[in-house]
């Protein structure tokens, strides 16, 4: 199975077997856990169900944006729009990062973080300059309610009953209030009226709620906290424009597009954020889509029941396999939920207790609370454990009960992902070329300008936006020379890949293939034989000496593969190739776990059907031969980094939010100057924990191996850190960097060492464009941006390293937060771009530096498949490719 196929399964394990049952804790219906109120009624809390429920728990980097890859900045911006209604502790994540001024500690870039190397090019970005904003002092107040009110809409309506006092120029986030004027008193106690349904008299009655408004502080026009309120204001703008909130994001369901042949529905939307950049405040806007399936969870259950009729199959197991881990959308409250389990004992007619002690069925609850009608009374209930958050991994969650009939399915099934027709038709709707993206965004800005209600709301705060894309100068770096064996060559900059050159000559460092095994099932003997014959043809050109493999037949079970391997592997076995009948995850996981943990041998899995096409067989065999060479310790090519005696480290984390297992931090470090040999190790952490606590041991082992190979310690250590969440920048400075420095001091002792630490973000919302013949196009590979949309507090830059054939290319953001190597802007930008050429699973340029993606591949393999620390003997091999 290729790494590409496995990476597609990100976020949800493909073909996952149903997990073992578990007993959930107290469960509630949607909205009940938060005791939310609708206007005119008080929402009760729900208590534990009368009976205990048993439920089944949840069992390419290079390219344009796709429908299944929500960007980190997109999620970040959505959080700005959503303006959490939970208690706020200071600024939110992104705003905490903004106040971390890392540049002031970097003397060599205090004056400028802009480079000069490369060819100048005029660029455009999907940013719109804020040409007018409030320049007056604003006043921040805390708002409390007695009795406590948890529903944000109700809190707002109660507060705004006092509009005469507050005025129209106000922004409320559910807990704090921003005003353009100071109230008469620092603390004001007001009384509001709340309509509530009397359960005994079955009529509305008014209740009094005390609203206390406390002055907190003045906010100057440059305060980062004001940015958060401006984004809340823009959320209100989207609501005025009739956009519908789904989860955190907003979509125009009036312009939804149906793909009838696949029973899919695409909702277009926009994601926005207002932030302060180098020279100006801008509105960053991008096109966003929501993919819904034209069936409910109940429809799916019934379809499976119909398909398995008279087939003696376990229906519950099949339903769990399809539903557990999926995301459903409930239209009655515009929310999304992850299905964590299915309760087959309870039905919509089951009775539960509300917080006030009264009993109610799920049918009655949904009808009264949301006016949602449940018509099928014998269906099971879905269980969601609530939204998983990195900052709340220790907080117990109250499971939520959902009625399948009311849950619309989202996303793609495994079958859909494998269907070329489905993916082609989806790409036509969701993968936008630069010109079409520009038209969509221009239409969005035009609507804002022409909507009188929107303009009236913006005028309260003196907000005006430029309607044109932000333009500025960027640079295109020179192509990087590739060294392979005795040859050197440059690739075509338009395509940014060199697959033809790689397969047409000897590799940089080859390993002979003398003692290896091919395992296959009886029906796949032909595919296995074709693979070996093809390898015989392609390996000589690349300089690989290969003897015939030992061919071993197995049954199509993990146990059979393991039994045969136990019988035939030896200390001399260099490689195991498994020709699989399908891409079933449990099969792949079982084989990889055995060969990575119990019997540490580099392995290569390939699905038989990928070997069935004669026209692509030689290409596939070439790629497999190159992968096997790397996994045995060989190397394909190299580039010159420009730094001598430097170790490069990549760190990334994998969070298994489906199975809620522990998170895995992947640590990868180069152990030679050519960056052709790598040390790797995993650190297991509590679920959702992002910051790596075991860095010191990893680094010490890596440095020891470097010293063994080079007889001297590295002079410089360059760390690329991927997967850092919003608001964790200061924690990174306080936690990870000190661990690395402490480790280096204990090893280097009195020797000098230099350390550079770079934070990498690849899922961002900013897009760059170049103009050619009056049309916007993707910028070429090697485009660097270090002005206009960078931050004055940071030493940061963007690089568009990869080239794409379809859609809009996504740049990668880099932030240098520690740098005693004193790398100049040109040096760090060129170095980073060169490292994007060193990923051996693709003869081309990828989106992030190779050590970053190696760390991701390692953490993903361990977290998704083997769930254990790989054997120590594999730590100096690229076994995770």
mmCIF file of C-alpha atoms in Angstrom, residues 199-492:
data_model
loop_
_atom_site.group_PDB
_atom_site.id
_atom_site.type_symbol
_atom_site.label_atom_id
_atom_site.label_comp_id
_atom_site.label_asym_id
_atom_site.label_seq_id
_atom_site.Cartn_x
_atom_site.Cartn_y
_atom_site.Cartn_z
ATOM 1 C CA UNK A 199 -44.388 22.921 32.775
ATOM 2 C CA UNK A 200 -47.412 22.667 35.102
ATOM 3 C CA UNK A 201 -49.638 25.377 33.630
ATOM 4 C CA UNK A 202 -48.394 24.844 30.055
ATOM 5 C CA UNK A 203 -48.141 28.567 29.429
ATOM 6 C CA UNK A 204 -45.453 31.217 29.221
ATOM 7 C CA UNK A 205 -44.431 33.157 32.291
ATOM 8 C CA UNK A 206 -41.853 35.885 32.739
ATOM 9 C CA UNK A 207 -38.783 35.435 34.908
ATOM 10 C CA UNK A 208 -36.391 38.156 35.984
ATOM 11 C CA UNK A 209 -32.674 37.827 35.293
ATOM 12 C CA UNK A 210 -30.061 40.119 36.865
ATOM 13 C CA UNK A 211 -27.414 41.243 34.362
ATOM 14 C CA UNK A 212 -24.209 42.607 35.901
ATOM 15 C CA UNK A 213 -21.851 44.617 33.684
ATOM 16 C CA UNK A 214 -18.319 45.138 35.121
ATOM 17 C CA UNK A 215 -15.721 47.414 33.543
ATOM 18 C CA UNK A 216 -12.479 45.543 32.776
ATOM 19 C CA UNK A 217 -10.167 47.904 30.870
ATOM 20 C CA UNK A 218 -9.728 50.316 28.014
ATOM 21 C CA UNK A 219 -8.550 48.924 24.674
ATOM 22 C CA UNK A 220 -6.404 51.128 22.458
ATOM 23 C CA UNK A 221 -6.827 50.984 18.654
ATOM 24 C CA UNK A 222 -3.734 48.711 18.387
ATOM 25 C CA UNK A 223 -4.750 46.246 21.105
ATOM 26 C CA UNK A 224 -4.703 42.601 19.856
ATOM 27 C CA UNK A 225 -7.831 41.945 21.920
ATOM 28 C CA UNK A 226 -9.780 44.284 19.653
ATOM 29 C CA UNK A 227 -9.008 42.008 16.704
ATOM 30 C CA UNK A 228 -11.025 39.254 18.344
ATOM 31 C CA UNK A 229 -14.062 41.522 18.597
ATOM 32 C CA UNK A 230 -13.666 42.656 14.995
ATOM 33 C CA UNK A 231 -13.882 39.015 13.919
ATOM 34 C CA UNK A 232 -16.995 38.541 16.037
ATOM 35 C CA UNK A 233 -18.429 41.568 14.254
ATOM 36 C CA UNK A 234 -17.715 39.921 10.912
ATOM 37 C CA UNK A 235 -19.516 36.808 12.100
ATOM 38 C CA UNK A 236 -22.550 39.005 12.527
ATOM 39 C CA UNK A 237 -22.014 40.313 8.994
ATOM 40 C CA UNK A 238 -22.120 36.760 7.619
ATOM 41 C CA UNK A 239 -25.391 36.139 9.454
ATOM 42 C CA UNK A 240 -26.858 39.326 7.986
ATOM 43 C CA UNK A 241 -25.863 38.043 4.544
ATOM 44 C CA UNK A 242 -28.004 34.920 5.238
ATOM 45 C CA UNK A 243 -25.077 32.556 5.563
ATOM 46 C CA UNK A 244 -25.890 29.474 7.586
ATOM 47 C CA UNK A 245 -23.596 28.326 10.342
ATOM 48 C CA UNK A 246 -22.533 24.675 10.190
ATOM 49 C CA UNK A 247 -20.230 23.869 13.060
ATOM 50 C CA UNK A 248 -17.774 26.770 13.188
ATOM 51 C CA UNK A 249 -18.070 27.857 9.575
ATOM 52 C CA UNK A 250 -20.665 29.692 7.479
ATOM 53 C CA UNK A 251 -22.171 28.528 4.184
ATOM 54 C CA UNK A 252 -24.736 29.732 1.683
ATOM 55 C CA UNK A 253 -27.223 26.879 1.564
ATOM 56 C CA UNK A 254 -29.347 28.871 -0.906
ATOM 57 C CA UNK A 255 -26.616 28.322 -3.511
ATOM 58 C CA UNK A 256 -25.957 24.692 -2.745
ATOM 59 C CA UNK A 257 -25.137 22.506 -5.715
ATOM 60 C CA UNK A 258 -26.458 18.966 -5.998
ATOM 61 C CA UNK A 259 -24.448 16.169 -7.593
ATOM 62 C CA UNK A 260 -27.396 13.870 -8.105
ATOM 63 C CA UNK A 261 -25.539 10.960 -9.684
ATOM 64 C CA UNK A 262 -23.497 10.540 -6.501
ATOM 65 C CA UNK A 263 -26.178 11.728 -4.037
ATOM 66 C CA UNK A 264 -23.951 14.524 -2.799
ATOM 67 C CA UNK A 265 -24.584 18.163 -2.013
ATOM 68 C CA UNK A 266 -21.960 20.946 -1.940
ATOM 69 C CA UNK A 267 -22.606 24.081 0.108
ATOM 70 C CA UNK A 268 -20.384 27.032 -0.875
ATOM 71 C CA UNK A 269 -19.149 29.406 1.782
ATOM 72 C CA UNK A 270 -16.393 31.773 2.783
ATOM 73 C CA UNK A 271 -13.918 31.742 5.611
ATOM 74 C CA UNK A 272 -12.626 35.095 6.838
ATOM 75 C CA UNK A 273 -10.289 36.557 9.414
ATOM 76 C CA UNK A 274 -9.259 40.096 10.251
ATOM 77 C CA UNK A 275 -5.680 40.323 11.508
ATOM 78 C CA UNK A 276 -2.862 42.831 11.761
ATOM 79 C CA UNK A 277 0.078 42.181 9.448
ATOM 80 C CA UNK A 278 3.394 43.874 8.708
ATOM 81 C CA UNK A 279 2.082 47.158 7.376
ATOM 82 C CA UNK A 280 -1.682 47.039 7.646
ATOM 83 C CA UNK A 281 -4.732 45.286 8.972
ATOM 84 C CA UNK A 282 -6.352 43.074 6.339
ATOM 85 C CA UNK A 283 -9.375 40.878 5.825
ATOM 86 C CA UNK A 284 -8.204 37.469 4.615
ATOM 87 C CA UNK A 285 -11.033 35.714 2.763
ATOM 88 C CA UNK A 286 -11.116 32.383 1.016
ATOM 89 C CA UNK A 287 -13.690 30.097 -0.554
ATOM 90 C CA UNK A 288 -14.835 27.175 1.565
ATOM 91 C CA UNK A 289 -17.141 24.215 0.912
ATOM 92 C CA UNK A 290 -19.240 21.852 2.993
ATOM 93 C CA UNK A 291 -19.897 18.401 1.576
ATOM 94 C CA UNK A 292 -23.142 16.665 2.605
ATOM 95 C CA UNK A 293 -24.519 13.337 1.503
ATOM 96 C CA UNK A 294 -28.164 13.059 0.477
ATOM 97 C CA UNK A 295 -28.918 10.456 3.106
ATOM 98 C CA UNK A 296 -29.304 10.311 6.849
ATOM 99 C CA UNK A 297 -27.678 7.911 9.262
ATOM 100 C CA UNK A 298 -31.019 6.084 9.384
ATOM 101 C CA UNK A 299 -31.041 5.732 5.587
ATOM 102 C CA UNK A 300 -27.593 4.144 5.833
ATOM 103 C CA UNK A 301 -28.723 1.726 8.544
ATOM 104 C CA UNK A 302 -31.730 0.654 6.479
ATOM 105 C CA UNK A 303 -29.608 0.264 3.344
ATOM 106 C CA UNK A 304 -27.203 -2.044 5.169
ATOM 107 C CA UNK A 305 -30.131 -4.042 6.589
ATOM 108 C CA UNK A 306 -31.551 -4.438 3.086
ATOM 109 C CA UNK A 307 -28.185 -5.401 1.542
ATOM 110 C CA UNK A 308 -27.513 -8.040 4.210
ATOM 111 C CA UNK A 309 -30.982 -9.571 4.124
ATOM 112 C CA UNK A 310 -30.782 -13.396 4.155
ATOM 113 C CA UNK A 311 -26.961 -13.291 4.149
ATOM 114 C CA UNK A 312 -26.345 -14.251 7.787
ATOM 115 C CA UNK A 313 -24.125 -11.200 8.399
ATOM 116 C CA UNK A 314 -23.716 -9.182 11.583
ATOM 117 C CA UNK A 315 -25.728 -6.050 10.783
ATOM 118 C CA UNK A 316 -24.682 -4.210 13.945
ATOM 119 C CA UNK A 317 -21.019 -4.792 13.150
ATOM 120 C CA UNK A 318 -21.436 -3.518 9.585
ATOM 121 C CA UNK A 319 -23.381 -0.442 10.707
ATOM 122 C CA UNK A 320 -20.723 0.368 13.308
ATOM 123 C CA UNK A 321 -18.008 0.002 10.684
ATOM 124 C CA UNK A 322 -19.743 2.568 8.475
ATOM 125 C CA UNK A 323 -20.932 5.064 11.087
ATOM 126 C CA UNK A 324 -18.476 5.055 13.985
ATOM 127 C CA UNK A 325 -15.864 7.737 13.399
ATOM 128 C CA UNK A 326 -17.951 9.590 10.809
ATOM 129 C CA UNK A 327 -19.203 13.178 11.085
ATOM 130 C CA UNK A 328 -22.942 13.896 10.991
ATOM 131 C CA UNK A 329 -24.736 17.206 10.581
ATOM 132 C CA UNK A 330 -27.955 18.021 12.430
ATOM 133 C CA UNK A 331 -29.933 20.674 10.570
ATOM 134 C CA UNK A 332 -32.182 21.473 13.529
ATOM 135 C CA UNK A 333 -29.300 23.180 15.364
ATOM 136 C CA UNK A 334 -26.686 23.593 12.586
ATOM 137 C CA UNK A 335 -24.089 21.504 14.395
ATOM 138 C CA UNK A 336 -21.761 18.664 13.504
ATOM 139 C CA UNK A 337 -21.008 15.655 15.704
ATOM 140 C CA UNK A 338 -18.550 12.801 15.516
ATOM 141 C CA UNK A 339 -20.241 9.418 15.971
ATOM 142 C CA UNK A 340 -18.310 7.559 18.680
ATOM 143 C CA UNK A 341 -20.690 4.692 19.345
ATOM 144 C CA UNK A 342 -24.126 3.217 18.625
ATOM 145 C CA UNK A 343 -26.591 2.372 21.387
ATOM 146 C CA UNK A 344 -28.751 -0.510 20.190
ATOM 147 C CA UNK A 345 -30.697 -0.805 23.458
ATOM 148 C CA UNK A 346 -32.200 2.683 23.525
ATOM 149 C CA UNK A 347 -34.692 4.117 21.007
ATOM 150 C CA UNK A 348 -36.236 7.571 20.496
ATOM 151 C CA UNK A 349 -39.037 6.462 22.826
ATOM 152 C CA UNK A 350 -36.586 5.874 25.688
ATOM 153 C CA UNK A 351 -37.120 8.102 28.689
ATOM 154 C CA UNK A 352 -34.434 10.123 30.425
ATOM 155 C CA UNK A 353 -34.388 12.608 33.290
ATOM 156 C CA UNK A 354 -33.860 16.296 32.804
ATOM 157 C CA UNK A 355 -31.913 18.361 35.299
ATOM 158 C CA UNK A 356 -35.126 19.491 36.979
ATOM 159 C CA UNK A 357 -36.041 15.847 37.654
ATOM 160 C CA UNK A 358 -38.855 15.577 35.090
ATOM 161 C CA UNK A 359 -38.860 12.721 32.598
ATOM 162 C CA UNK A 360 -39.163 13.032 28.844
ATOM 163 C CA UNK A 361 -38.684 10.832 25.783
ATOM 164 C CA UNK A 362 -36.220 11.727 23.058
ATOM 165 C CA UNK A 363 -39.137 12.136 20.650
ATOM 166 C CA UNK A 364 -40.791 14.720 22.897
ATOM 167 C CA UNK A 365 -37.501 16.432 23.677
ATOM 168 C CA UNK A 366 -36.555 16.973 20.029
ATOM 169 C CA UNK A 367 -40.057 18.177 19.194
ATOM 170 C CA UNK A 368 -40.219 20.712 22.034
ATOM 171 C CA UNK A 369 -36.616 21.854 21.922
ATOM 172 C CA UNK A 370 -36.002 21.996 18.180
ATOM 173 C CA UNK A 371 -39.432 21.366 16.570
ATOM 174 C CA UNK A 372 -37.842 18.322 14.941
ATOM 175 C CA UNK A 373 -40.198 15.452 14.179
ATOM 176 C CA UNK A 374 -39.021 11.865 14.762
ATOM 177 C CA UNK A 375 -41.153 9.416 12.727
ATOM 178 C CA UNK A 376 -39.304 6.103 13.173
ATOM 179 C CA UNK A 377 -39.613 4.968 16.773
ATOM 180 C CA UNK A 378 -37.611 1.726 16.741
ATOM 181 C CA UNK A 379 -34.284 3.038 15.470
ATOM 182 C CA UNK A 380 -31.145 2.894 17.650
ATOM 183 C CA UNK A 381 -29.416 5.994 18.976
ATOM 184 C CA UNK A 382 -26.029 7.387 17.995
ATOM 185 C CA UNK A 383 -23.609 8.465 20.709
ATOM 186 C CA UNK A 384 -21.182 11.368 20.423
ATOM 187 C CA UNK A 385 -18.671 12.028 23.167
ATOM 188 C CA UNK A 386 -18.586 15.696 22.269
ATOM 189 C CA UNK A 387 -16.005 17.785 20.456
ATOM 190 C CA UNK A 388 -12.454 16.705 21.195
ATOM 191 C CA UNK A 389 -10.148 19.582 22.087
ATOM 192 C CA UNK A 390 -6.442 19.492 22.735
ATOM 193 C CA UNK A 391 -6.829 21.781 25.734
ATOM 194 C CA UNK A 392 -9.541 19.625 27.328
ATOM 195 C CA UNK A 393 -8.115 16.101 27.129
ATOM 196 C CA UNK A 394 -8.477 15.734 30.895
ATOM 197 C CA UNK A 395 -12.060 17.030 30.999
ATOM 198 C CA UNK A 396 -14.733 14.303 31.241
ATOM 199 C CA UNK A 397 -17.274 14.493 28.429
ATOM 200 C CA UNK A 398 -20.991 13.849 28.735
ATOM 201 C CA UNK A 399 -21.945 11.687 25.741
ATOM 202 C CA UNK A 400 -24.739 13.081 23.578
ATOM 203 C CA UNK A 401 -27.539 10.897 22.181
ATOM 204 C CA UNK A 402 -28.545 11.554 18.563
ATOM 205 C CA UNK A 403 -31.453 10.179 16.530
ATOM 206 C CA UNK A 404 -30.130 8.724 13.213
ATOM 207 C CA UNK A 405 -33.159 9.998 11.313
ATOM 208 C CA UNK A 406 -32.160 13.582 12.148
ATOM 209 C CA UNK A 407 -28.446 13.142 11.364
ATOM 210 C CA UNK A 408 -27.299 13.925 7.836
ATOM 211 C CA UNK A 409 -24.089 12.243 6.730
ATOM 212 C CA UNK A 410 -21.104 14.330 5.662
ATOM 213 C CA UNK A 411 -17.860 13.572 3.873
ATOM 214 C CA UNK A 412 -16.982 10.680 1.604
ATOM 215 C CA UNK A 413 -17.139 6.946 2.115
ATOM 216 C CA UNK A 414 -14.169 4.729 1.311
ATOM 217 C CA UNK A 415 -15.981 3.541 -1.807
ATOM 218 C CA UNK A 416 -16.488 7.123 -2.962
ATOM 219 C CA UNK A 417 -12.825 7.968 -2.444
ATOM 220 C CA UNK A 418 -11.823 5.090 -4.701
ATOM 221 C CA UNK A 419 -14.316 6.118 -7.395
ATOM 222 C CA UNK A 420 -12.570 8.240 -10.023
ATOM 223 C CA UNK A 421 -15.889 9.575 -11.301
ATOM 224 C CA UNK A 422 -16.932 10.822 -7.867
ATOM 225 C CA UNK A 423 -13.609 12.525 -7.190
ATOM 226 C CA UNK A 424 -13.552 14.086 -10.673
ATOM 227 C CA UNK A 425 -17.045 15.544 -10.292
ATOM 228 C CA UNK A 426 -16.269 16.799 -6.791
ATOM 229 C CA UNK A 427 -13.083 18.488 -7.977
ATOM 230 C CA UNK A 428 -15.116 20.345 -10.598
ATOM 231 C CA UNK A 429 -17.187 21.916 -7.792
ATOM 232 C CA UNK A 430 -14.644 22.289 -4.989
ATOM 233 C CA UNK A 431 -11.170 22.625 -6.497
ATOM 234 C CA UNK A 432 -11.020 26.149 -7.847
ATOM 235 C CA UNK A 433 -8.483 27.493 -10.304
ATOM 236 C CA UNK A 434 -6.985 30.888 -9.341
ATOM 237 C CA UNK A 435 -9.174 32.832 -11.793
ATOM 238 C CA UNK A 436 -12.401 31.244 -10.530
ATOM 239 C CA UNK A 437 -11.326 31.755 -6.925
ATOM 240 C CA UNK A 438 -10.743 35.424 -7.670
ATOM 241 C CA UNK A 439 -14.221 35.796 -9.195
ATOM 242 C CA UNK A 440 -15.853 34.156 -6.165
ATOM 243 C CA UNK A 441 -14.018 36.447 -3.752
ATOM 244 C CA UNK A 442 -14.769 39.548 -5.803
ATOM 245 C CA UNK A 443 -18.448 38.583 -5.752
ATOM 246 C CA UNK A 444 -18.244 38.181 -1.967
ATOM 247 C CA UNK A 445 -16.688 41.629 -1.462
ATOM 248 C CA UNK A 446 -19.175 43.206 -3.863
ATOM 249 C CA UNK A 447 -22.064 41.762 -1.848
ATOM 250 C CA UNK A 448 -20.600 43.267 1.314
ATOM 251 C CA UNK A 449 -20.359 46.675 -0.357
ATOM 252 C CA UNK A 450 -23.895 46.595 -1.772
ATOM 253 C CA UNK A 451 -25.743 45.221 1.245
ATOM 254 C CA UNK A 452 -27.115 48.271 3.054
ATOM 255 C CA UNK A 453 -27.694 46.439 6.336
ATOM 256 C CA UNK A 454 -24.105 45.184 6.316
ATOM 257 C CA UNK A 455 -22.748 48.642 5.539
ATOM 258 C CA UNK A 456 -24.808 50.180 8.331
ATOM 259 C CA UNK A 457 -23.347 47.672 10.804
ATOM 260 C CA UNK A 458 -19.799 48.321 9.576
ATOM 261 C CA UNK A 459 -20.274 52.095 9.742
ATOM 262 C CA UNK A 460 -21.009 51.876 13.468
ATOM 263 C CA UNK A 461 -17.340 50.912 13.839
ATOM 264 C CA UNK A 462 -16.033 52.981 10.940
ATOM 265 C CA UNK A 463 -14.985 49.848 9.008
ATOM 266 C CA UNK A 464 -14.223 49.955 5.285
ATOM 267 C CA UNK A 465 -12.482 47.370 3.105
ATOM 268 C CA UNK A 466 -10.617 47.660 -0.160
ATOM 269 C CA UNK A 467 -12.328 45.492 -2.796
ATOM 270 C CA UNK A 468 -9.113 44.568 -4.639
ATOM 271 C CA UNK A 469 -6.618 41.817 -3.842
ATOM 272 C CA UNK A 470 -3.602 43.007 -1.870
ATOM 273 C CA UNK A 471 -0.569 43.333 -4.172
ATOM 274 C CA UNK A 472 3.132 43.350 -3.287
ATOM 275 C CA UNK A 473 6.502 42.056 -4.488
ATOM 276 C CA UNK A 474 7.726 38.519 -3.975
ATOM 277 C CA UNK A 475 10.744 36.586 -5.182
ATOM 278 C CA UNK A 476 11.261 33.329 -7.042
ATOM 279 C CA UNK A 477 14.297 31.370 -5.870
ATOM 280 C CA UNK A 478 16.674 29.712 -8.300
ATOM 281 C CA UNK A 479 16.136 26.035 -9.168
ATOM 282 C CA UNK A 480 18.024 23.609 -6.954
ATOM 283 C CA UNK A 481 20.624 21.269 -8.489
ATOM 284 C CA UNK A 482 20.052 17.562 -7.800
ATOM 285 C CA UNK A 483 22.999 15.214 -7.200
ATOM 286 C CA UNK A 484 22.422 11.540 -8.038
ATOM 287 C CA UNK A 485 25.378 9.193 -8.231
ATOM 288 C CA UNK A 486 27.939 10.774 -10.535
ATOM 289 C CA UNK A 487 25.284 12.884 -12.246
ATOM 290 C CA UNK A 488 23.896 16.316 -11.487
ATOM 291 C CA UNK A 489 20.835 17.843 -13.102
ATOM 292 C CA UNK A 490 18.184 20.518 -12.760
ATOM 293 C CA UNK A 491 14.463 19.906 -13.101
ATOM 294 C CA UNK A 492 11.949 21.854 -15.142
#
